[in-house]
Amino acid sequence: MLVRIPSLLTPEEVTHCRGLLSRSDWVDGKVTAGGQSAKAKHNLQIPENAPAAREMGELILGKLGRNELFTSASLAMKVFPPLFNRYDAGMSFDTHIDNAIRFMPASLTGGASVRVRTDMSCTVFLTNPADYDGGELVVLDTFGAHQVKLPAGDMVLYSASSRHHVTAVTRGSRWSSFFWVQSMVRDEAARQHLFELDTAIQSLRKSQGDTVEVVRLTGLYHNLLRRWADS
Ligand code: NI
């Protein structure tokens, strides 16, 4: 599954984030990579507990919570606190797979440490495509290679089970936020069926209203969710 979520952030919010990022300290991106992906990863990040990261993370989590497309596509149970990275000219992230489980330390949760199963990966673009060359996110799945390069403020949500890479930036600098979602529905096919069904029901509701059939299909959706979801 690969879903584009347009305008998660407004242009003003992107400008605000870019201002905070431009005043942040950047460290080697290998700090959050596992052994195999550390070898593939050549970029910069801001430390996960930096105040700017926390402020922007709260902003993004708030926007996600109000975004119907994100809710429908992810059926999110937990969202890892957003991280922020940049690729300057010459930087890239070779093909890798994201760790299946990530730990949110107590310093990030404000309580006990929490494990997050990474069902889906997310990237929020914070640089407009005209401002850099290269830097495409390429997601590999059974349907082939999907190149993703979106306007600033847009987000892509894709299966964390897929291998992916970021091609080398050859001009400018690509800034983004990235994080992971643990879904209530662990099974990827079931999650996709629910998204497809929900999308069709929402479209039917708009064109036909809450007819008897629409209410029956809505019931079917919730009964499947009840069957497949953990809470
Ligand atoms: Ni990755």
PDB file of C-alpha atoms and ligand atoms in Angstrom:
ATOM      1  CA  MET A   1       0.000   0.000   0.000  1.00  0.00           C
ATOM      2  CA  LEU A   2       1.232   3.490  -0.838  1.00  0.00           C
ATOM      3  CA  VAL A   3      -1.070   6.418  -0.092  1.00  0.00           C
ATOM      4  CA  ARG A   4      -0.445  10.105  -0.719  1.00  0.00           C
ATOM      5  CA  ILE A   5      -1.911  12.439   1.865  1.00  0.00           C
ATOM      6  CA  PRO A   6      -2.000  15.908   0.304  1.00  0.00           C
ATOM      7  CA  SER A   7      -1.513  19.072   2.363  1.00  0.00           C
ATOM      8  CA  LEU A   8      -1.069  17.440   5.759  1.00  0.00           C
ATOM      9  CA  LEU A   9       0.720  20.664   6.682  1.00  0.00           C
ATOM     10  CA  THR A  10      -0.241  24.128   5.438  1.00  0.00           C
ATOM     11  CA  PRO A  11       2.399  26.286   3.706  1.00  0.00           C
ATOM     12  CA  GLU A  12       2.594  28.378   6.919  1.00  0.00           C
ATOM     13  CA  GLU A  13       3.248  25.262   9.005  1.00  0.00           C
ATOM     14  CA  VAL A  14       5.951  24.129   6.565  1.00  0.00           C
ATOM     15  CA  THR A  15       7.596  27.567   6.831  1.00  0.00           C
ATOM     16  CA  HIS A  16       7.429  27.376  10.631  1.00  0.00           C
ATOM     17  CA  CYS A  17       9.032  23.896  10.636  1.00  0.00           C
ATOM     18  CA  ARG A  18      11.741  24.968   8.210  1.00  0.00           C
ATOM     19  CA  GLY A  19      12.556  27.935  10.468  1.00  0.00           C
ATOM     20  CA  LEU A  20      12.959  25.622  13.477  1.00  0.00           C
ATOM     21  CA  LEU A  21      15.017  23.144  11.449  1.00  0.00           C
ATOM     22  CA  SER A  22      17.317  25.855  10.108  1.00  0.00           C
ATOM     23  CA  ARG A  23      18.187  26.785  13.712  1.00  0.00           C
ATOM     24  CA  SER A  24      18.658  23.155  14.845  1.00  0.00           C
ATOM     25  CA  ASP A  25      21.795  21.138  15.430  1.00  0.00           C
ATOM     26  CA  TRP A  26      22.136  18.250  12.974  1.00  0.00           C
ATOM     27  CA  VAL A  27      23.799  14.913  13.713  1.00  0.00           C
ATOM     28  CA  ASP A  28      24.680  11.849  11.639  1.00  0.00           C
ATOM     29  CA  GLY A  29      21.497   9.961  10.685  1.00  0.00           C
ATOM     30  CA  LYS A  30      23.097   6.638  11.635  1.00  0.00           C
ATOM     31  CA  VAL A  31      22.015   7.290  15.269  1.00  0.00           C
ATOM     32  CA  THR A  32      18.562   5.790  14.637  1.00  0.00           C
ATOM     33  CA  ALA A  33      19.590   3.111  12.103  1.00  0.00           C
ATOM     34  CA  GLY A  34      20.081  -0.603  12.740  1.00  0.00           C
ATOM     35  CA  GLY A  35      23.401  -2.254  11.849  1.00  0.00           C
ATOM     36  CA  GLN A  36      22.543  -3.096   8.254  1.00  0.00           C
ATOM     37  CA  SER A  37      20.834   0.175   7.396  1.00  0.00           C
ATOM     38  CA  ALA A  38      23.543   2.242   9.124  1.00  0.00           C
ATOM     39  CA  LYS A  39      25.872   1.181   6.308  1.00  0.00           C
ATOM     40  CA  ALA A  40      23.342   2.384   3.732  1.00  0.00           C
ATOM     41  CA  LYS A  41      22.360   5.627   5.426  1.00  0.00           C
ATOM     42  CA  HIS A  42      24.106   8.888   4.528  1.00  0.00           C
ATOM     43  CA  ASN A  43      22.093  11.829   5.835  1.00  0.00           C
ATOM     44  CA  LEU A  44      21.647  14.167   8.798  1.00  0.00           C
ATOM     45  CA  GLN A  45      18.997  14.262  11.530  1.00  0.00           C
ATOM     46  CA  ILE A  46      18.096  16.419  14.475  1.00  0.00           C
ATOM     47  CA  PRO A  47      18.289  14.559  17.819  1.00  0.00           C
ATOM     48  CA  GLU A  48      14.964  12.897  18.658  1.00  0.00           C
ATOM     49  CA  ASN A  49      14.647  14.648  22.020  1.00  0.00           C
ATOM     50  CA  ALA A  50      15.577  18.118  20.721  1.00  0.00           C
ATOM     51  CA  PRO A  51      12.897  20.675  21.721  1.00  0.00           C
ATOM     52  CA  ALA A  52      12.336  21.619  18.065  1.00  0.00           C
ATOM     53  CA  ALA A  53      11.724  17.954  17.175  1.00  0.00           C
ATOM     54  CA  ARG A  54       9.203  17.643  20.001  1.00  0.00           C
ATOM     55  CA  GLU A  55       7.368  20.830  18.967  1.00  0.00           C
ATOM     56  CA  MET A  56       7.167  19.847  15.294  1.00  0.00           C
ATOM     57  CA  GLY A  57       6.307  16.265  16.261  1.00  0.00           C
ATOM     58  CA  GLU A  58       3.325  17.486  18.297  1.00  0.00           C
ATOM     59  CA  LEU A  59       2.192  19.607  15.357  1.00  0.00           C
ATOM     60  CA  ILE A  60       2.354  16.637  12.958  1.00  0.00           C
ATOM     61  CA  LEU A  61       0.657  14.220  15.384  1.00  0.00           C
ATOM     62  CA  GLY A  62      -2.144  16.752  15.877  1.00  0.00           C
ATOM     63  CA  LYS A  63      -2.658  17.098  12.131  1.00  0.00           C
ATOM     64  CA  LEU A  64      -2.631  13.315  11.665  1.00  0.00           C
ATOM     65  CA  GLY A  65      -5.287  12.924  14.348  1.00  0.00           C
ATOM     66  CA  ARG A  66      -7.653  15.152  12.366  1.00  0.00           C
ATOM     67  CA  ASN A  67      -6.849  13.706   8.932  1.00  0.00           C
ATOM     68  CA  GLU A  68      -9.571  11.319   7.702  1.00  0.00           C
ATOM     69  CA  LEU A  69      -7.447   9.849   4.920  1.00  0.00           C
ATOM     70  CA  PHE A  70      -4.616   9.006   7.323  1.00  0.00           C
ATOM     71  CA  THR A  71      -7.060   7.501   9.813  1.00  0.00           C
ATOM     72  CA  SER A  72      -8.759   5.380   7.163  1.00  0.00           C
ATOM     73  CA  ALA A  73      -5.549   4.174   5.510  1.00  0.00           C
ATOM     74  CA  SER A  74      -3.527   3.487   8.647  1.00  0.00           C
ATOM     75  CA  LEU A  75      -6.058   2.588  11.356  1.00  0.00           C
ATOM     76  CA  ALA A  76      -3.282   3.802  13.621  1.00  0.00           C
ATOM     77  CA  MET A  77      -2.903   2.502  17.163  1.00  0.00           C
ATOM     78  CA  LYS A  78       0.502   4.061  17.922  1.00  0.00           C
ATOM     79  CA  VAL A  79       2.558   6.633  16.041  1.00  0.00           C
ATOM     80  CA  PHE A  80       6.287   6.905  16.667  1.00  0.00           C
ATOM     81  CA  PRO A  81       7.277  10.508  17.547  1.00  0.00           C
ATOM     82  CA  PRO A  82       8.234  12.142  14.230  1.00  0.00           C
ATOM     83  CA  LEU A  83      11.941  12.428  13.412  1.00  0.00           C
ATOM     84  CA  PHE A  84      13.492  14.959  11.018  1.00  0.00           C
ATOM     85  CA  ASN A  85      16.218  14.487   8.455  1.00  0.00           C
ATOM     86  CA  ARG A  86      17.947  16.216   5.585  1.00  0.00           C
ATOM     87  CA  TYR A  87      19.882  15.118   2.546  1.00  0.00           C
ATOM     88  CA  ASP A  88      22.390  17.659   1.246  1.00  0.00           C
ATOM     89  CA  ALA A  89      24.074  17.258  -2.145  1.00  0.00           C
ATOM     90  CA  GLY A  90      25.760  13.858  -2.337  1.00  0.00           C
ATOM     91  CA  MET A  91      23.670  12.293   0.463  1.00  0.00           C
ATOM     92  CA  SER A  92      21.448   9.232  -0.061  1.00  0.00           C
ATOM     93  CA  PHE A  93      19.957   6.231   1.719  1.00  0.00           C
ATOM     94  CA  ASP A  94      20.597   2.974  -0.124  1.00  0.00           C
ATOM     95  CA  THR A  95      18.066   0.146  -0.285  1.00  0.00           C
ATOM     96  CA  HIS A  96      17.091  -1.086   3.175  1.00  0.00           C
ATOM     97  CA  ILE A  97      14.205  -2.329   5.256  1.00  0.00           C
ATOM     98  CA  ASP A  98      13.040  -0.526   8.397  1.00  0.00           C
ATOM     99  CA  ASN A  99      13.396  -2.308  11.732  1.00  0.00           C
ATOM    100  CA  ALA A 100      10.218  -4.200  12.629  1.00  0.00           C
ATOM    101  CA  ILE A 101      10.140  -2.914  16.207  1.00  0.00           C
ATOM    102  CA  ARG A 102      11.225   0.481  17.459  1.00  0.00           C
ATOM    103  CA  PHE A 103      11.599   1.581  21.061  1.00  0.00           C
ATOM    104  CA  MET A 104      10.299   4.894  22.262  1.00  0.00           C
ATOM    105  CA  PRO A 105      12.478   5.722  25.263  1.00  0.00           C
ATOM    106  CA  ALA A 106      10.892   6.952  28.496  1.00  0.00           C
ATOM    107  CA  SER A 107      12.278  10.435  27.747  1.00  0.00           C
ATOM    108  CA  LEU A 108       9.996  10.569  24.695  1.00  0.00           C
ATOM    109  CA  THR A 109       6.867   9.004  26.164  1.00  0.00           C
ATOM    110  CA  GLY A 110       6.920  10.844  29.479  1.00  0.00           C
ATOM    111  CA  GLY A 111       6.322   7.471  31.182  1.00  0.00           C
ATOM    112  CA  ALA A 112       7.526   3.947  30.559  1.00  0.00           C
ATOM    113  CA  SER A 113       9.338   3.065  27.347  1.00  0.00           C
ATOM    114  CA  VAL A 114       7.013   1.809  24.613  1.00  0.00           C
ATOM    115  CA  ARG A 115       7.551  -0.609  21.742  1.00  0.00           C
ATOM    116  CA  VAL A 116       6.087   0.271  18.347  1.00  0.00           C
ATOM    117  CA  ARG A 117       5.666  -2.378  15.636  1.00  0.00           C
ATOM    118  CA  THR A 118       6.411  -0.577  12.383  1.00  0.00           C
ATOM    119  CA  ASP A 119       3.520  -1.592  10.116  1.00  0.00           C
ATOM    120  CA  MET A 120       3.687   1.543   7.984  1.00  0.00           C
ATOM    121  CA  SER A 121       6.378   4.123   7.228  1.00  0.00           C
ATOM    122  CA  CYS A 122       5.634   7.816   6.731  1.00  0.00           C
ATOM    123  CA  THR A 123       7.487  10.700   5.117  1.00  0.00           C
ATOM    124  CA  VAL A 124       6.270  14.307   5.291  1.00  0.00           C
ATOM    125  CA  PHE A 125       8.031  16.416   2.667  1.00  0.00           C
ATOM    126  CA  LEU A 126       9.303  19.791   3.891  1.00  0.00           C
ATOM    127  CA  THR A 127      11.063  20.979   0.715  1.00  0.00           C
ATOM    128  CA  ASN A 128       9.379  21.770  -2.590  1.00  0.00           C
ATOM    129  CA  PRO A 129      10.550  19.550  -5.484  1.00  0.00           C
ATOM    130  CA  ALA A 130      11.756  22.607  -7.464  1.00  0.00           C
ATOM    131  CA  ASP A 131      14.319  23.336  -4.755  1.00  0.00           C
ATOM    132  CA  TYR A 132      16.355  20.129  -5.123  1.00  0.00           C
ATOM    133  CA  ASP A 133      17.297  17.490  -7.683  1.00  0.00           C
ATOM    134  CA  GLY A 134      17.426  13.776  -6.907  1.00  0.00           C
ATOM    135  CA  GLY A 135      16.260  12.757  -3.443  1.00  0.00           C
ATOM    136  CA  GLU A 136      13.375  10.604  -4.694  1.00  0.00           C
ATOM    137  CA  LEU A 137      11.946   8.101  -2.232  1.00  0.00           C
ATOM    138  CA  VAL A 138      11.739   4.806  -4.133  1.00  0.00           C
ATOM    139  CA  VAL A 139       9.512   2.102  -2.651  1.00  0.00           C
ATOM    140  CA  LEU A 140       9.874  -1.425  -3.995  1.00  0.00           C
ATOM    141  CA  ASP A 141       6.922  -3.802  -3.803  1.00  0.00           C
ATOM    142  CA  THR A 142       5.487  -6.664  -5.846  1.00  0.00           C
ATOM    143  CA  PHE A 143       4.103  -4.128  -8.351  1.00  0.00           C
ATOM    144  CA  GLY A 144       7.561  -2.664  -9.018  1.00  0.00           C
ATOM    145  CA  ALA A 145       9.409   0.515  -8.008  1.00  0.00           C
ATOM    146  CA  HIS A 146       7.383   3.594  -7.033  1.00  0.00           C
ATOM    147  CA  GLN A 147       9.124   6.963  -7.109  1.00  0.00           C
ATOM    148  CA  VAL A 148       7.792   9.522  -4.670  1.00  0.00           C
ATOM    149  CA  LYS A 149       8.681  13.216  -4.582  1.00  0.00           C
ATOM    150  CA  LEU A 150       5.865  15.378  -3.254  1.00  0.00           C
ATOM    151  CA  PRO A 151       5.191  19.076  -2.654  1.00  0.00           C
ATOM    152  CA  ALA A 152       6.183  20.443   0.754  1.00  0.00           C
ATOM    153  CA  GLY A 153       3.431  19.659   3.271  1.00  0.00           C
ATOM    154  CA  ASP A 154       2.350  16.437   1.559  1.00  0.00           C
ATOM    155  CA  MET A 155       2.898  13.055   3.152  1.00  0.00           C
ATOM    156  CA  VAL A 156       3.301   9.521   1.864  1.00  0.00           C
ATOM    157  CA  LEU A 157       2.238   6.495   3.895  1.00  0.00           C
ATOM    158  CA  TYR A 158       3.579   3.119   2.712  1.00  0.00           C
ATOM    159  CA  SER A 159       4.014  -0.423   3.925  1.00  0.00           C
ATOM    160  CA  ALA A 160       7.044  -0.763   6.169  1.00  0.00           C
ATOM    161  CA  SER A 161       7.384  -4.316   4.881  1.00  0.00           C
ATOM    162  CA  SER A 162       8.716  -2.919   1.582  1.00  0.00           C
ATOM    163  CA  ARG A 163      12.354  -2.289   0.757  1.00  0.00           C
ATOM    164  CA  HIS A 164      13.021   1.342  -0.105  1.00  0.00           C
ATOM    165  CA  HIS A 165      15.748   3.895  -0.718  1.00  0.00           C
ATOM    166  CA  VAL A 166      16.313   7.609  -1.219  1.00  0.00           C
ATOM    167  CA  THR A 167      18.308   8.493  -4.330  1.00  0.00           C
ATOM    168  CA  ALA A 168      21.273  10.847  -4.023  1.00  0.00           C
ATOM    169  CA  VAL A 169      20.497  14.552  -3.888  1.00  0.00           C
ATOM    170  CA  THR A 170      22.465  16.295  -6.648  1.00  0.00           C
ATOM    171  CA  ARG A 171      21.347  19.910  -6.031  1.00  0.00           C
ATOM    172  CA  GLY A 172      19.894  21.690  -3.034  1.00  0.00           C
ATOM    173  CA  SER A 173      18.827  20.003   0.193  1.00  0.00           C
ATOM    174  CA  ARG A 174      15.859  17.744   0.889  1.00  0.00           C
ATOM    175  CA  TRP A 175      14.263  18.136   4.349  1.00  0.00           C
ATOM    176  CA  SER A 176      11.559  15.886   5.695  1.00  0.00           C
ATOM    177  CA  SER A 177       9.952  14.276   8.678  1.00  0.00           C
ATOM    178  CA  PHE A 178       9.771  10.496   8.962  1.00  0.00           C
ATOM    179  CA  PHE A 179       8.127   8.133  11.427  1.00  0.00           C
ATOM    180  CA  TRP A 180       6.248   4.858  11.743  1.00  0.00           C
ATOM    181  CA  VAL A 181       2.747   3.693  12.557  1.00  0.00           C
ATOM    182  CA  GLN A 182       1.596   0.591  14.372  1.00  0.00           C
ATOM    183  CA  SER A 183      -1.839  -0.215  12.986  1.00  0.00           C
ATOM    184  CA  MET A 184      -4.737  -1.719  14.905  1.00  0.00           C
ATOM    185  CA  VAL A 185      -4.894  -4.151  11.970  1.00  0.00           C
ATOM    186  CA  ARG A 186      -1.646  -6.070  11.781  1.00  0.00           C
ATOM    187  CA  ASP A 187      -2.430  -7.996   8.606  1.00  0.00           C
ATOM    188  CA  GLU A 188      -1.528  -5.851   5.620  1.00  0.00           C
ATOM    189  CA  ALA A 189      -4.087  -7.380   3.251  1.00  0.00           C
ATOM    190  CA  ALA A 190      -6.894  -6.974   5.798  1.00  0.00           C
ATOM    191  CA  ARG A 191      -5.872  -3.343   6.363  1.00  0.00           C
ATOM    192  CA  GLN A 192      -5.942  -2.716   2.637  1.00  0.00           C
ATOM    193  CA  HIS A 193      -9.397  -4.332   2.269  1.00  0.00           C
ATOM    194  CA  LEU A 194     -10.756  -2.090   5.033  1.00  0.00           C
ATOM    195  CA  PHE A 195      -9.290   1.025   3.402  1.00  0.00           C
ATOM    196  CA  GLU A 196     -10.801   0.066   0.053  1.00  0.00           C
ATOM    197  CA  LEU A 197     -14.199  -0.629   1.625  1.00  0.00           C
ATOM    198  CA  ASP A 198     -14.166   2.584   3.663  1.00  0.00           C
ATOM    199  CA  THR A 199     -13.202   4.656   0.612  1.00  0.00           C
ATOM    200  CA  ALA A 200     -16.095   3.166  -1.396  1.00  0.00           C
ATOM    201  CA  ILE A 201     -18.577   3.692   1.453  1.00  0.00           C
ATOM    202  CA  GLN A 202     -17.547   7.343   1.918  1.00  0.00           C
ATOM    203  CA  SER A 203     -17.990   7.919  -1.815  1.00  0.00           C
ATOM    204  CA  LEU A 204     -21.424   6.235  -1.779  1.00  0.00           C
ATOM    205  CA  ARG A 205     -22.503   8.327   1.223  1.00  0.00           C
ATOM    206  CA  LYS A 206     -21.663  11.489  -0.715  1.00  0.00           C
ATOM    207  CA  SER A 207     -23.528  10.467  -3.862  1.00  0.00           C
ATOM    208  CA  GLN A 208     -26.499   8.598  -2.355  1.00  0.00           C
ATOM    209  CA  GLY A 209     -26.745   9.586   1.299  1.00  0.00           C
ATOM    210  CA  ASP A 210     -27.239   7.083   4.109  1.00  0.00           C
ATOM    211  CA  THR A 211     -29.402   4.615   2.220  1.00  0.00           C
ATOM    212  CA  VAL A 212     -30.278   1.210   3.711  1.00  0.00           C
ATOM    213  CA  GLU A 213     -27.489  -0.342   1.628  1.00  0.00           C
ATOM    214  CA  VAL A 214     -24.929   2.240   2.760  1.00  0.00           C
ATOM    215  CA  VAL A 215     -25.839   1.554   6.387  1.00  0.00           C
ATOM    216  CA  ARG A 216     -25.490  -2.213   5.754  1.00  0.00           C
ATOM    217  CA  LEU A 217     -22.059  -1.739   4.158  1.00  0.00           C
ATOM    218  CA  THR A 218     -21.024   0.511   7.059  1.00  0.00           C
ATOM    219  CA  GLY A 219     -22.086  -2.278   9.413  1.00  0.00           C
ATOM    220  CA  LEU A 220     -20.009  -4.745   7.406  1.00  0.00           C
ATOM    221  CA  TYR A 221     -16.989  -2.412   7.654  1.00  0.00           C
ATOM    222  CA  HIS A 222     -17.282  -2.161  11.424  1.00  0.00           C
ATOM    223  CA  ASN A 223     -17.851  -5.867  11.859  1.00  0.00           C
ATOM    224  CA  LEU A 224     -14.727  -6.655   9.840  1.00  0.00           C
ATOM    225  CA  LEU A 225     -12.791  -4.051  11.863  1.00  0.00           C
ATOM    226  CA  ARG A 226     -14.093  -5.630  15.081  1.00  0.00           C
ATOM    227  CA  ARG A 227     -12.928  -9.031  13.814  1.00  0.00           C
ATOM    228  CA  TRP A 228      -9.461  -7.907  12.687  1.00  0.00           C
ATOM    229  CA  ALA A 229      -8.477  -5.055  15.003  1.00  0.00           C
ATOM    230  CA  ASP A 230      -6.512  -5.068  18.224  1.00  0.00           C
ATOM    231  CA  SER A 231      -7.177  -2.166  20.517  1.00  0.00           C
TER     232      SER A 231
HETATM  233 NI    NI B   1      13.616   3.443   5.778  1.00  0.00          NI
END
